[in-house]
């Protein structure tokens, strides 16, 4: 049976092969599958009829239904044929309908075209009819326009001729009030006839108009000069004020140059008296009488406006023009006279003149609009209102913002060339002020009365700086402000050196001795025992180290807090100067060097406080080194040298904390620096302690006592920031970490010393377990503490090197290898392992295992006392019991309990030597 043919579909991007089979693209097939969903196997593109038949009849028994299958197939074929026939017929009918629709559309278009042609023809006929009707109207309209233009021109011509004749008569009679309107009229008419200037008659009339304007300008100027002369010329009659007012209105119509020249002459005439009164040869012209200049202008303006205010139009702004010219003349006169008499100018006279000038400029800004200076009317309107002008004050200095003062620097700019006098005066005043501060610094400090640890002189200095900066900003924010900033920088350094550094107490002997001793300690690190002995010898020879008194410590704290205050205020000063100074100088204002100076003073003060507290611990460290640890036969309370250190802390630290209450961060920094210096020094002294008996064995009791003392010192150092304080404030976490880490290392050193050297492998493993980051030099120091002979040290050092290198390699290559630690061993830094783990001293495998099981530094750095340290601290119970032996109520355990604890201790020592 052959499969039915696939129905025909629109071919998109398909190609025909052999003219029988159609191939569709993948996209077309997907679309067909979406539209015509079918589960029929015959619709599949890879349909195989043989496989389909074998699927229907898999065996002979299935052939029994072959007739039914054939019948069903025939029905499906018939149904598909019917569908195809319907589709073909539908396509045929569609084509016929399209042809009919196209024919109808063509008919409609043809009819529409005919209709449009008809409309166009009618429109053309209508347009011809309209033109025929309006032809006469257009001719009449053109005639009307020409007639109107002729009549207008004739009227203008008549007006021009008549106006010229009447103006000549009025000019002769000086009737300026009647001249204004005809003059305006003929001026406008003359502009109308400019296009007919080629006509001789029109040209002559235009020249007559120009001649009239020139005659009026000359006549009015002469009339003004005659009116304002002190003595009138014979035969000339002065014009009245009303006539002069009319003349000004006439001038407003004339060429603007006439008004300009008239005002120039008039203003010069008004200020003629001023130039004579305040000539540079006159005493009244000097700066000390500068206010008389301004008083003269006030009186003159009042007199002028009273007498001649009605003469000039308001838009001429004659009073403002007189004022502007007065400012220009005053500026030039003052510049000339100051240049000639520079030696006579002092700062008081200069500031007096500047203040009077600024006040006068502000007054002018309130009185006038500034239109003649080119300022806008909006700004001028704001400044003419006194309330608004006063509200523009800034910085609380009571000075109007110069940007809103329209007359700003109209006179005052002449003083800028001499502002160096002001800067030099500020320099002299600051010199005297610093000398005064130096004298104050020599006086005894009374912190309790002042209720502050900051020197009052620092606040006085910056208050003076602020006043100078505000005053200089009023004078100029350009070069003088920059020079003032340089003066500020200079005297900040002066204050730092002459006041603050001078106030720091000096202990030359102490610093010299400590310096020599520290140089001995650091000169030969390989032979530390010899160097340490020499240091102790030097200290014994020099005696007790000198220390600062309580007042000296307070003074150092005051210097520190004052330097901190100066540092913060200098930052604000720099920002304010950059805000005030002109943009061209902003990048030049830099006070980083001055801030560095105060930073150095703060660091020096902290260093002195650290050295003082360290010097207080020096005798205790010497006493610690002198103790015969190998001869101690019992463990008691903490040693006297630890109590001495704690007493030193309680005596010194509260003074520093109270006086650095406002500088908490620097007190914390002091604590950090102290422990960073003191703990390494304590460890160096620890290396000098001899804990070995004459037979070469360790004195366990001495080690236990030293371990107890180390733990007590660790507790005291943790409590250092709040020692002696009524408020129990928690120490900073960073400080606690440093103390715990470094003091725990000291405890581990003692535990290593307590470990027997034999067998060497076990001893080396214990060292690496308790001190994972130990160096060879430190390892040798521990061997010196145990009094190991030099020959034996070489063998131990060789084993140490091999073990350490193997452990380092194992920790990198075998990260997955772990040994579970007992919880007690993890807290105390001990291993929970069998003794046979380290049976072979030369076994690399065993060494590797022990190295891998070494506890991390974080485990060693625990804040609690390691358990092994506690076991060893119970030590001996003969004699006085230690603080660890006492119960909560202060009583000591019973004798039986002591015996059981001793047995437990011996057992643990055998199990974990």
mmCIF file of C-alpha atoms in Angstrom, residues 467-685:
data_model
loop_
_atom_site.group_PDB
_atom_site.id
_atom_site.type_symbol
_atom_site.label_atom_id
_atom_site.label_comp_id
_atom_site.label_asym_id
_atom_site.label_seq_id
_atom_site.Cartn_x
_atom_site.Cartn_y
_atom_site.Cartn_z
ATOM 1 C CA UNK A 467 39.562 88.353 63.297
ATOM 2 C CA UNK A 468 42.458 88.958 60.911
ATOM 3 C CA UNK A 469 40.909 86.762 58.239
ATOM 4 C CA UNK A 470 37.538 88.544 58.449
ATOM 5 C CA UNK A 471 39.232 91.938 58.366
ATOM 6 C CA UNK A 472 41.467 91.032 55.432
ATOM 7 C CA UNK A 473 38.481 89.656 53.529
ATOM 8 C CA UNK A 474 36.904 93.106 53.816
ATOM 9 C CA UNK A 475 40.062 94.670 52.427
ATOM 10 C CA UNK A 476 40.931 92.214 49.655
ATOM 11 C CA UNK A 477 40.612 88.486 49.007
ATOM 12 C CA UNK A 478 43.416 88.310 46.476
ATOM 13 C CA UNK A 479 47.189 88.699 47.064
ATOM 14 C CA UNK A 480 46.832 90.172 50.592
ATOM 15 C CA UNK A 481 44.674 87.224 51.688
ATOM 16 C CA UNK A 482 47.260 84.791 50.320
ATOM 17 C CA UNK A 483 50.079 86.653 52.095
ATOM 18 C CA UNK A 484 48.035 86.546 55.297
ATOM 19 C CA UNK A 485 47.771 82.772 54.917
ATOM 20 C CA UNK A 486 51.565 82.593 54.644
ATOM 21 C CA UNK A 487 51.854 84.625 57.878
ATOM 22 C CA UNK A 488 49.434 82.215 59.544
ATOM 23 C CA UNK A 489 51.598 79.279 58.470
ATOM 24 C CA UNK A 490 54.721 80.950 59.828
ATOM 25 C CA UNK A 491 53.311 81.581 63.293
ATOM 26 C CA UNK A 492 51.664 78.181 63.534
ATOM 27 C CA UNK A 493 55.172 76.745 63.289
ATOM 28 C CA UNK A 494 56.410 79.369 65.759
ATOM 29 C CA UNK A 495 53.700 78.422 68.240
ATOM 30 C CA UNK A 496 54.467 74.746 67.822
ATOM 31 C CA UNK A 497 58.181 75.186 68.431
ATOM 32 C CA UNK A 498 58.357 78.061 70.933
ATOM 33 C CA UNK A 499 55.288 77.222 73.027
ATOM 34 C CA UNK A 500 54.369 73.553 72.689
ATOM 35 C CA UNK A 501 57.794 71.980 72.192
ATOM 36 C CA UNK A 502 59.286 74.378 74.719
ATOM 37 C CA UNK A 503 56.683 73.254 77.280
ATOM 38 C CA UNK A 504 57.614 69.584 76.978
ATOM 39 C CA UNK A 505 59.731 68.578 80.017
ATOM 40 C CA UNK A 506 63.209 67.272 79.264
ATOM 41 C CA UNK A 507 65.103 64.432 80.989
ATOM 42 C CA UNK A 508 68.438 64.340 79.199
ATOM 43 C CA UNK A 509 70.107 61.950 81.628
ATOM 44 C CA UNK A 510 67.312 59.448 81.444
ATOM 45 C CA UNK A 511 67.052 59.520 77.691
ATOM 46 C CA UNK A 512 70.836 59.172 77.334
ATOM 47 C CA UNK A 513 71.083 56.198 79.668
ATOM 48 C CA UNK A 514 68.151 54.436 78.096
ATOM 49 C CA UNK A 515 69.554 55.084 74.649
ATOM 50 C CA UNK A 516 72.925 53.629 75.563
ATOM 51 C CA UNK A 517 71.322 50.601 77.184
ATOM 52 C CA UNK A 518 69.014 49.909 74.271
ATOM 53 C CA UNK A 519 71.908 50.238 71.840
ATOM 54 C CA UNK A 520 73.740 47.541 73.784
ATOM 55 C CA UNK A 521 70.686 45.295 73.657
ATOM 56 C CA UNK A 522 70.267 45.649 69.918
ATOM 57 C CA UNK A 523 73.943 45.723 68.911
ATOM 58 C CA UNK A 524 74.663 42.048 69.301
ATOM 59 C CA UNK A 525 71.521 39.897 69.097
ATOM 60 C CA UNK A 526 73.566 36.721 68.640
ATOM 61 C CA UNK A 527 75.345 37.203 71.982
ATOM 62 C CA UNK A 528 72.432 38.546 73.962
ATOM 63 C CA UNK A 529 73.519 37.204 77.338
ATOM 64 C CA UNK A 530 76.719 39.259 77.280
ATOM 65 C CA UNK A 531 74.905 42.371 76.106
ATOM 66 C CA UNK A 532 72.202 41.921 78.727
ATOM 67 C CA UNK A 533 74.829 41.585 81.436
ATOM 68 C CA UNK A 534 76.501 44.784 80.294
ATOM 69 C CA UNK A 535 73.147 46.582 80.303
ATOM 70 C CA UNK A 536 72.421 45.477 83.844
ATOM 71 C CA UNK A 537 75.891 46.617 84.846
ATOM 72 C CA UNK A 538 75.270 50.028 83.314
ATOM 73 C CA UNK A 539 71.936 50.393 85.079
ATOM 74 C CA UNK A 540 73.464 49.423 88.410
ATOM 75 C CA UNK A 541 76.236 51.945 87.886
ATOM 76 C CA UNK A 542 73.905 54.748 86.796
ATOM 77 C CA UNK A 543 71.434 54.201 89.603
ATOM 78 C CA UNK A 544 67.668 54.601 89.380
ATOM 79 C CA UNK A 545 66.420 56.110 86.128
ATOM 80 C CA UNK A 546 65.030 59.604 86.375
ATOM 81 C CA UNK A 547 61.325 60.015 85.789
ATOM 82 C CA UNK A 548 58.865 62.806 85.198
ATOM 83 C CA UNK A 549 57.027 64.268 88.134
ATOM 84 C CA UNK A 550 53.251 64.368 88.301
ATOM 85 C CA UNK A 551 53.257 67.986 87.102
ATOM 86 C CA UNK A 552 55.541 67.063 84.211
ATOM 87 C CA UNK A 553 53.203 64.275 83.132
ATOM 88 C CA UNK A 554 50.243 66.637 83.290
ATOM 89 C CA UNK A 555 52.163 69.189 81.249
ATOM 90 C CA UNK A 556 52.975 66.597 78.583
ATOM 91 C CA UNK A 557 49.295 65.660 78.424
ATOM 92 C CA UNK A 558 48.386 69.330 78.067
ATOM 93 C CA UNK A 559 50.850 69.737 75.218
ATOM 94 C CA UNK A 560 49.359 66.657 73.538
ATOM 95 C CA UNK A 561 45.750 67.837 73.841
ATOM 96 C CA UNK A 562 46.720 71.330 72.723
ATOM 97 C CA UNK A 563 48.492 69.926 69.671
ATOM 98 C CA UNK A 564 45.397 67.871 68.877
ATOM 99 C CA UNK A 565 43.215 70.986 69.175
ATOM 100 C CA UNK A 566 45.604 72.904 66.923
ATOM 101 C CA UNK A 567 45.642 70.070 64.407
ATOM 102 C CA UNK A 568 41.851 70.022 64.114
ATOM 103 C CA UNK A 569 41.581 73.816 64.016
ATOM 104 C CA UNK A 570 44.306 74.170 61.370
ATOM 105 C CA UNK A 571 42.271 71.892 59.129
ATOM 106 C CA UNK A 572 39.242 74.163 59.552
ATOM 107 C CA UNK A 573 41.413 77.249 59.056
ATOM 108 C CA UNK A 574 42.750 75.887 55.780
ATOM 109 C CA UNK A 575 39.237 75.166 54.500
ATOM 110 C CA UNK A 576 38.042 78.646 55.494
ATOM 111 C CA UNK A 577 40.997 80.328 53.801
ATOM 112 C CA UNK A 578 40.355 78.422 50.578
ATOM 113 C CA UNK A 579 36.733 79.493 50.785
ATOM 114 C CA UNK A 580 37.610 83.165 51.258
ATOM 115 C CA UNK A 581 40.615 83.615 48.971
ATOM 116 C CA UNK A 582 40.245 84.380 45.273
ATOM 117 C CA UNK A 583 40.060 81.306 42.972
ATOM 118 C CA UNK A 584 43.524 82.027 41.544
ATOM 119 C CA UNK A 585 45.102 81.426 44.981
ATOM 120 C CA UNK A 586 43.032 78.462 46.205
ATOM 121 C CA UNK A 587 45.533 75.795 45.164
ATOM 122 C CA UNK A 588 48.416 77.756 46.708
ATOM 123 C CA UNK A 589 46.920 77.637 50.226
ATOM 124 C CA UNK A 590 48.354 74.462 51.760
ATOM 125 C CA UNK A 591 48.921 73.828 55.469
ATOM 126 C CA UNK A 592 49.948 70.183 55.292
ATOM 127 C CA UNK A 593 53.423 70.987 56.685
ATOM 128 C CA UNK A 594 51.923 72.682 59.735
ATOM 129 C CA UNK A 595 49.599 69.730 60.328
ATOM 130 C CA UNK A 596 52.618 67.424 60.132
ATOM 131 C CA UNK A 597 54.345 69.530 62.814
ATOM 132 C CA UNK A 598 51.465 69.027 65.232
ATOM 133 C CA UNK A 599 51.343 65.334 64.341
ATOM 134 C CA UNK A 600 55.022 65.062 65.302
ATOM 135 C CA UNK A 601 54.417 66.855 68.614
ATOM 136 C CA UNK A 602 51.613 64.434 69.444
ATOM 137 C CA UNK A 603 53.838 61.455 68.606
ATOM 138 C CA UNK A 604 56.685 62.893 70.704
ATOM 139 C CA UNK A 605 54.391 63.362 73.709
ATOM 140 C CA UNK A 606 53.095 59.808 73.447
ATOM 141 C CA UNK A 607 56.647 58.526 73.147
ATOM 142 C CA UNK A 608 57.712 60.451 76.276
ATOM 143 C CA UNK A 609 54.775 59.055 78.244
ATOM 144 C CA UNK A 610 55.670 55.540 77.093
ATOM 145 C CA UNK A 611 59.316 56.046 78.055
ATOM 146 C CA UNK A 612 58.338 57.352 81.473
ATOM 147 C CA UNK A 613 56.093 54.395 82.245
ATOM 148 C CA UNK A 614 58.750 52.081 80.859
ATOM 149 C CA UNK A 615 61.394 53.716 83.053
ATOM 150 C CA UNK A 616 59.181 53.064 86.069
ATOM 151 C CA UNK A 617 59.248 49.368 85.224
ATOM 152 C CA UNK A 618 63.007 49.277 84.699
ATOM 153 C CA UNK A 619 63.969 48.640 88.359
ATOM 154 C CA UNK A 620 61.420 45.828 88.506
ATOM 155 C CA UNK A 621 62.873 44.227 85.385
ATOM 156 C CA UNK A 622 66.360 44.518 86.867
ATOM 157 C CA UNK A 623 65.134 42.873 90.034
ATOM 158 C CA UNK A 624 63.542 40.123 87.968
ATOM 159 C CA UNK A 625 66.844 39.421 86.213
ATOM 160 C CA UNK A 626 68.684 39.285 89.570
ATOM 161 C CA UNK A 627 66.355 36.709 91.165
ATOM 162 C CA UNK A 628 68.040 33.346 91.758
ATOM 163 C CA UNK A 629 65.290 31.341 90.124
ATOM 164 C CA UNK A 630 67.218 28.086 90.390
ATOM 165 C CA UNK A 631 67.226 28.398 94.187
ATOM 166 C CA UNK A 632 63.451 28.950 94.678
ATOM 167 C CA UNK A 633 62.050 26.113 96.772
ATOM 168 C CA UNK A 634 58.406 27.123 97.052
ATOM 169 C CA UNK A 635 55.679 28.894 95.027
ATOM 170 C CA UNK A 636 53.901 31.765 96.722
ATOM 171 C CA UNK A 637 52.062 34.884 95.677
ATOM 172 C CA UNK A 638 53.317 37.058 92.817
ATOM 173 C CA UNK A 639 56.863 38.270 93.183
ATOM 174 C CA UNK A 640 57.697 41.725 94.588
ATOM 175 C CA UNK A 641 58.907 42.990 91.215
ATOM 176 C CA UNK A 642 55.468 42.249 89.703
ATOM 177 C CA UNK A 643 53.802 44.106 92.567
ATOM 178 C CA UNK A 644 56.181 46.996 91.924
ATOM 179 C CA UNK A 645 55.212 47.081 88.267
ATOM 180 C CA UNK A 646 51.503 47.047 89.109
ATOM 181 C CA UNK A 647 52.050 49.858 91.617
ATOM 182 C CA UNK A 648 53.838 51.825 88.894
ATOM 183 C CA UNK A 649 50.865 51.299 86.597
ATOM 184 C CA UNK A 650 48.373 52.376 89.265
ATOM 185 C CA UNK A 651 50.393 55.471 90.065
ATOM 186 C CA UNK A 652 51.041 56.712 86.516
ATOM 187 C CA UNK A 653 48.261 55.528 84.185
ATOM 188 C CA UNK A 654 45.303 57.188 86.014
ATOM 189 C CA UNK A 655 47.067 60.568 85.765
ATOM 190 C CA UNK A 656 47.471 60.148 82.033
ATOM 191 C CA UNK A 657 43.943 58.834 81.526
ATOM 192 C CA UNK A 658 42.344 61.718 83.443
ATOM 193 C CA UNK A 659 44.337 64.364 81.603
ATOM 194 C CA UNK A 660 43.736 62.723 78.226
ATOM 195 C CA UNK A 661 40.000 62.375 78.761
ATOM 196 C CA UNK A 662 39.310 64.627 75.769
ATOM 197 C CA UNK A 663 41.842 62.728 73.627
ATOM 198 C CA UNK A 664 40.713 59.176 74.196
ATOM 199 C CA UNK A 665 42.150 57.901 70.941
ATOM 200 C CA UNK A 666 45.646 59.098 71.877
ATOM 201 C CA UNK A 667 45.381 57.491 75.308
ATOM 202 C CA UNK A 668 44.534 54.228 73.570
ATOM 203 C CA UNK A 669 47.473 54.798 71.243
ATOM 204 C CA UNK A 670 49.702 55.324 74.282
ATOM 205 C CA UNK A 671 48.563 51.979 75.742
ATOM 206 C CA UNK A 672 49.251 50.222 72.436
ATOM 207 C CA UNK A 673 52.740 51.667 72.125
ATOM 208 C CA UNK A 674 53.608 50.858 75.705
ATOM 209 C CA UNK A 675 52.724 47.162 75.490
ATOM 210 C CA UNK A 676 54.440 46.928 72.091
ATOM 211 C CA UNK A 677 57.650 48.214 73.710
ATOM 212 C CA UNK A 678 57.368 46.729 77.182
ATOM 213 C CA UNK A 679 56.396 43.131 76.432
ATOM 214 C CA UNK A 680 59.392 42.460 74.092
ATOM 215 C CA UNK A 681 61.601 44.012 76.764
ATOM 216 C CA UNK A 682 60.050 41.745 79.401
ATOM 217 C CA UNK A 683 60.672 38.718 77.169
ATOM 218 C CA UNK A 684 64.306 39.772 76.718
ATOM 219 C CA UNK A 685 64.690 39.911 80.499
#
